[in-house]
Amino acid sequence: GAGVSQSPRYKVAKRGQDVALRCDPISGHVSLFWYQQALGQGPEFLTYFQNEAQLDKSGLPSDRFFAERPEGSVSTLKIQRTQQEDSAVYLCASSLVLFGEKLFFGSGTQLSVL
Amino acid sequence: AQRVTQPEKLLSVFKGAPVELKCNYSYSGSPELFWYVQYSRQRLQLLLRHISRESIKGFTADLNKGETSFHLKKPFAQEEDSAMYYCALGYNFNKFYFGSGTKLNVKP
């Protein structure tokens, strides 16, 4: 494909709703990252996958956040019972190999929780 | 704890002037440092990384371990350099810690 694809581009949710954000990385990329970017801030690490294995989820802010990558390609970030503080841009990035290689970012999903 | 500080939220310079975007980091190990850039309506992309010691679009950055800095420099700014710039620290093989970003505005 042309790059990392994220959908939806925008998501508006009522407080308490569950949302699912999708990331389609570049084909063949081993590593996949999720970041949360609040307004005026840099991206903050949420979780990391190497193929289908979630090797690091230390950045997930609460147990309402869950991510999966069952077949080692497409990943979904799920947020249960959304809160207003979850409003942010959620960025997905992938890289061909492990550490040291550059990250390719998607355009992000802008989540607004009302 | 790992930390990246970009002290300037906004930096405005005139076209042709030198530009320096500051980045300081805090990390007890051996850091991997990067500059990422986001042009208007585009996605975040890698500009350069210290390990490559390369110059991209006229930009350079030198890792100064003594001052724990990785400032981004360009001798003559161009209008197309206007963008959001993020300094990032890579550590523990899979984490990248981003600074809060500096918006560079190059005036004609």
CSV table of C-alpha atoms in Angstrom, one decimal:
chain,number,residue,atom,x,y,z
A,1,GLY,CA,0.0,0.0,0.0
A,2,ALA,CA,0.9,3.7,0.0
A,3,GLY,CA,1.7,3.7,3.7
A,4,VAL,CA,0.3,3.2,7.1
A,5,SER,CA,-3.5,3.5,6.9
A,6,GLN,CA,-5.7,4.4,9.9
A,7,SER,CA,-9.4,4.5,10.1
A,8,PRO,CA,-11.6,6.2,10.9
A,9,ARG,CA,-10.0,9.6,10.4
A,10,TYR,CA,-12.3,11.2,12.8
A,11,LYS,CA,-14.4,9.6,15.6
A,12,VAL,CA,-16.9,11.3,17.8
A,13,ALA,CA,-18.1,9.3,20.8
A,14,LYS,CA,-20.4,9.9,23.7
A,15,ARG,CA,-18.9,9.4,27.1
A,16,GLY,CA,-19.2,5.8,28.0
A,17,GLN,CA,-19.2,4.4,24.5
A,18,ASP,CA,-16.7,1.9,23.3
A,19,VAL,CA,-14.6,2.7,20.3
A,20,ALA,CA,-12.3,0.7,18.0
A,21,LEU,CA,-9.5,2.3,16.0
A,22,ARG,CA,-7.9,0.4,13.1
A,23,CYS,CA,-4.4,0.5,11.8
A,24,ASP,CA,-3.2,-1.2,8.6
A,25,PRO,CA,0.7,-1.0,8.6
A,26,ILE,CA,3.0,-1.2,5.7
A,27,SER,CA,3.1,-4.8,4.4
A,28,GLY,CA,5.9,-6.7,5.8
A,29,HIS,CA,6.6,-4.4,8.7
A,30,VAL,CA,7.4,-6.3,11.8
A,31,SER,CA,7.0,-3.6,14.5
A,32,LEU,CA,3.8,-1.7,15.2
A,33,PHE,CA,3.3,1.1,17.7
A,34,TRP,CA,0.4,3.0,19.0
A,35,TYR,CA,0.8,6.5,20.3
A,36,GLN,CA,-1.6,9.0,21.9
A,37,GLN,CA,-1.1,12.7,21.0
A,38,ALA,CA,-2.9,15.3,23.1
A,39,LEU,CA,-3.4,18.8,21.8
A,40,GLY,CA,-0.1,20.7,21.9
A,41,GLN,CA,1.9,17.7,23.0
A,42,GLY,CA,4.2,15.2,21.3
A,43,PRO,CA,3.1,11.6,20.7
A,44,GLU,CA,3.1,9.5,23.9
A,45,PHE,CA,3.8,5.8,23.7
A,46,LEU,CA,0.9,3.4,24.3
A,47,THR,CA,1.9,-0.1,23.2
A,48,TYR,CA,4.2,-2.1,20.9
A,49,PHE,CA,3.8,-5.2,18.8
A,50,GLN,CA,6.4,-7.4,17.2
A,51,ASN,CA,4.4,-9.3,14.7
A,52,GLU,CA,1.4,-10.6,16.6
A,53,ALA,CA,3.1,-10.5,20.0
A,54,GLN,CA,2.3,-7.5,22.2
A,55,LEU,CA,5.7,-7.0,23.8
A,56,ASP,CA,5.1,-3.8,25.7
A,57,LYS,CA,1.8,-2.3,26.9
A,58,SER,CA,3.2,-0.2,29.6
A,59,GLY,CA,2.0,3.1,28.1
A,60,LEU,CA,-1.7,2.1,28.1
A,61,PRO,CA,-3.3,4.6,30.6
A,62,SER,CA,-5.9,2.3,32.0
A,63,ASP,CA,-7.4,-1.2,31.7
A,64,ARG,CA,-10.1,0.5,29.5
A,65,PHE,CA,-7.5,0.5,26.7
A,66,PHE,CA,-6.8,-2.7,24.8
A,67,ALA,CA,-4.8,-3.4,21.6
A,68,GLU,CA,-4.5,-6.5,19.5
A,69,ARG,CA,-2.7,-7.6,16.3
A,70,PRO,CA,-3.9,-11.2,15.9
A,71,GLU,CA,-2.3,-12.0,12.6
A,72,GLY,CA,0.7,-9.8,12.8
A,73,SER,CA,-0.6,-7.2,10.3
A,74,VAL,CA,-3.7,-5.1,11.0
A,75,SER,CA,-4.0,-3.8,14.6
A,76,THR,CA,-7.0,-2.5,16.5
A,77,LEU,CA,-6.9,-0.2,19.5
A,78,LYS,CA,-10.1,-0.5,21.6
A,79,ILE,CA,-11.1,2.0,24.2
A,80,GLN,CA,-14.0,0.9,26.5
A,81,ARG,CA,-16.3,3.3,28.3
A,82,THR,CA,-14.6,6.4,26.8
A,83,GLN,CA,-14.0,9.4,29.0
A,84,GLN,CA,-13.4,13.0,28.0
A,85,GLU,CA,-9.7,12.7,28.9
A,86,ASP,CA,-9.4,10.1,26.1
A,87,SER,CA,-9.9,12.8,23.5
A,88,ALA,CA,-6.7,12.9,21.5
A,89,VAL,CA,-5.2,11.9,18.2
A,90,TYR,CA,-4.2,8.3,18.1
A,91,LEU,CA,-1.3,7.5,15.9
A,92,CYS,CA,-0.1,4.2,14.6
A,93,ALA,CA,3.4,3.7,13.3
A,94,SER,CA,5.2,0.7,11.9
A,95,SER,CA,8.8,-0.1,11.1
A,96,LEU,CA,10.4,-2.8,9.0
A,97,VAL,CA,12.6,-4.2,11.8
A,98,LEU,CA,13.4,-3.6,15.4
A,99,PHE,CA,14.9,-0.7,17.1
A,100,GLY,CA,16.9,1.9,15.2
A,101,GLU,CA,14.8,1.8,12.1
A,102,LYS,CA,12.6,4.7,11.3
A,103,LEU,CA,9.0,4.8,12.1
A,104,PHE,CA,6.4,5.3,9.4
A,105,PHE,CA,3.3,7.0,10.8
A,106,GLY,CA,-0.3,6.9,9.8
A,107,SER,CA,-2.4,10.1,9.5
A,108,GLY,CA,-4.0,9.3,12.9
A,109,THR,CA,-7.5,9.0,14.2
A,110,GLN,CA,-8.8,12.1,16.0
A,111,LEU,CA,-11.1,11.0,18.8
A,112,SER,CA,-13.4,13.4,20.4
A,113,VAL,CA,-15.4,12.3,23.5
A,114,LEU,CA,-18.4,14.4,24.3
B,1,ALA,CA,13.5,8.9,33.9
B,2,GLN,CA,13.6,9.4,30.2
B,3,ARG,CA,12.8,12.9,29.1
B,4,VAL,CA,13.0,15.1,26.0
B,5,THR,CA,12.7,18.9,26.4
B,6,GLN,CA,12.1,21.2,23.5
B,7,PRO,CA,12.1,24.6,25.2
B,8,GLU,CA,10.6,26.6,22.4
B,9,LYS,CA,6.9,26.1,21.4
B,10,LEU,CA,7.3,28.5,18.5
B,11,LEU,CA,10.3,29.8,16.6
B,12,SER,CA,9.9,32.5,13.9
B,13,VAL,CA,12.8,33.4,11.6
B,14,PHE,CA,13.1,35.2,8.3
B,15,LYS,CA,13.9,33.3,5.1
B,16,GLY,CA,17.6,33.0,4.7
B,17,ALA,CA,18.4,33.3,8.4
B,18,PRO,CA,20.0,30.5,10.4
B,19,VAL,CA,17.8,28.4,12.5
B,20,GLU,CA,18.4,26.2,15.5
B,21,LEU,CA,15.7,24.1,17.2
B,22,LYS,CA,16.8,23.1,20.7
B,23,CYS,CA,16.5,19.6,22.1
B,24,ASN,CA,17.8,18.4,25.5
B,25,TYR,CA,17.4,14.9,26.7
B,26,SER,CA,17.7,13.0,30.0
B,27,TYR,CA,18.6,9.3,29.8
B,28,SER,CA,21.1,7.2,31.8
B,29,GLY,CA,21.9,4.8,29.0
B,30,SER,CA,23.2,5.3,25.5
B,31,PRO,CA,20.6,7.3,23.6
B,32,GLU,CA,19.4,7.0,20.1
B,33,LEU,CA,18.1,10.4,19.0
B,34,PHE,CA,15.9,11.4,16.1
B,35,TRP,CA,14.2,14.5,14.6
B,36,TYR,CA,10.7,14.0,13.2
B,37,VAL,CA,8.9,16.6,11.2
B,38,GLN,CA,5.2,17.2,10.4
B,39,TYR,CA,4.4,19.5,7.5
B,40,SER,CA,1.0,21.1,7.3
B,41,ARG,CA,-1.7,18.4,6.5
B,42,GLN,CA,1.0,15.7,6.3
B,43,ARG,CA,1.9,12.8,8.5
B,44,LEU,CA,4.8,12.7,10.9
B,45,GLN,CA,7.9,11.6,9.2
B,46,LEU,CA,11.6,11.0,10.1
B,47,LEU,CA,13.9,13.9,9.2
B,48,LEU,CA,17.2,12.6,10.5
B,49,ARG,CA,18.8,10.4,13.2
B,50,HIS,CA,22.0,10.9,15.0
B,51,ILE,CA,23.4,7.5,14.2
B,52,SER,CA,23.4,8.3,10.4
B,53,ARG,CA,25.3,11.6,10.8
B,54,GLU,CA,23.5,12.8,7.7
B,55,SER,CA,22.2,16.1,6.4
B,56,ILE,CA,18.6,16.1,5.2
B,57,LYS,CA,17.1,19.1,3.4
B,58,GLY,CA,20.1,21.1,4.7
B,59,PHE,CA,19.4,20.2,8.3
B,60,THR,CA,22.0,18.7,10.6
B,61,ALA,CA,22.0,17.7,14.2
B,62,ASP,CA,24.9,16.7,16.4
B,63,LEU,CA,24.6,14.7,19.5
B,64,ASN,CA,26.4,16.4,22.4
B,65,LYS,CA,26.6,13.9,25.3
B,66,GLY,CA,28.3,16.3,27.6
B,67,GLU,CA,25.4,18.8,27.3
B,68,THR,CA,22.8,16.1,26.6
B,69,SER,CA,21.6,18.0,23.6
B,70,PHE,CA,20.7,17.2,20.0
B,71,HIS,CA,19.9,20.6,18.5
B,72,LEU,CA,18.7,20.8,14.9
B,73,LYS,CA,20.4,23.4,12.7
B,74,LYS,CA,20.1,24.8,9.3
B,75,PRO,CA,22.3,27.7,8.0
B,76,PHE,CA,19.7,29.3,5.7
B,77,ALA,CA,16.0,28.7,6.4
B,78,GLN,CA,13.5,28.3,3.6
B,79,GLU,CA,9.8,29.0,3.6
B,80,GLU,CA,9.1,25.3,2.9
B,81,ASP,CA,10.9,24.4,6.2
B,82,SER,CA,7.8,25.8,8.1
B,83,ALA,CA,6.5,22.8,10.0
B,84,MET,CA,6.2,21.2,13.4
B,85,TYR,CA,9.5,19.5,14.6
B,86,TYR,CA,9.7,16.8,17.2
B,87,CYS,CA,12.8,15.6,18.9
B,88,ALA,CA,12.6,11.9,19.9
B,89,LEU,CA,14.7,9.6,22.2
B,90,GLY,CA,14.8,5.9,21.4
B,91,TYR,CA,15.4,3.5,24.3
B,92,ASN,CA,14.9,0.0,25.4
B,93,PHE,CA,14.8,-1.2,21.8
B,94,ASN,CA,11.1,-0.4,21.3
B,95,LYS,CA,10.2,2.9,22.8
B,96,PHE,CA,10.5,6.4,21.4
B,97,TYR,CA,9.9,9.3,23.7
B,98,PHE,CA,8.9,12.5,21.9
B,99,GLY,CA,9.3,16.0,23.0
B,100,SER,CA,6.4,18.4,22.9
B,101,GLY,CA,7.5,19.9,19.6
B,102,THR,CA,8.6,23.3,18.2
B,103,LYS,CA,6.6,25.0,15.5
B,104,LEU,CA,9.0,26.6,13.0
B,105,ASN,CA,7.6,29.5,11.1
B,106,VAL,CA,9.8,30.9,8.3
B,107,LYS,CA,8.7,34.3,7.2
B,108,PRO,CA,9.2,35.6,3.6
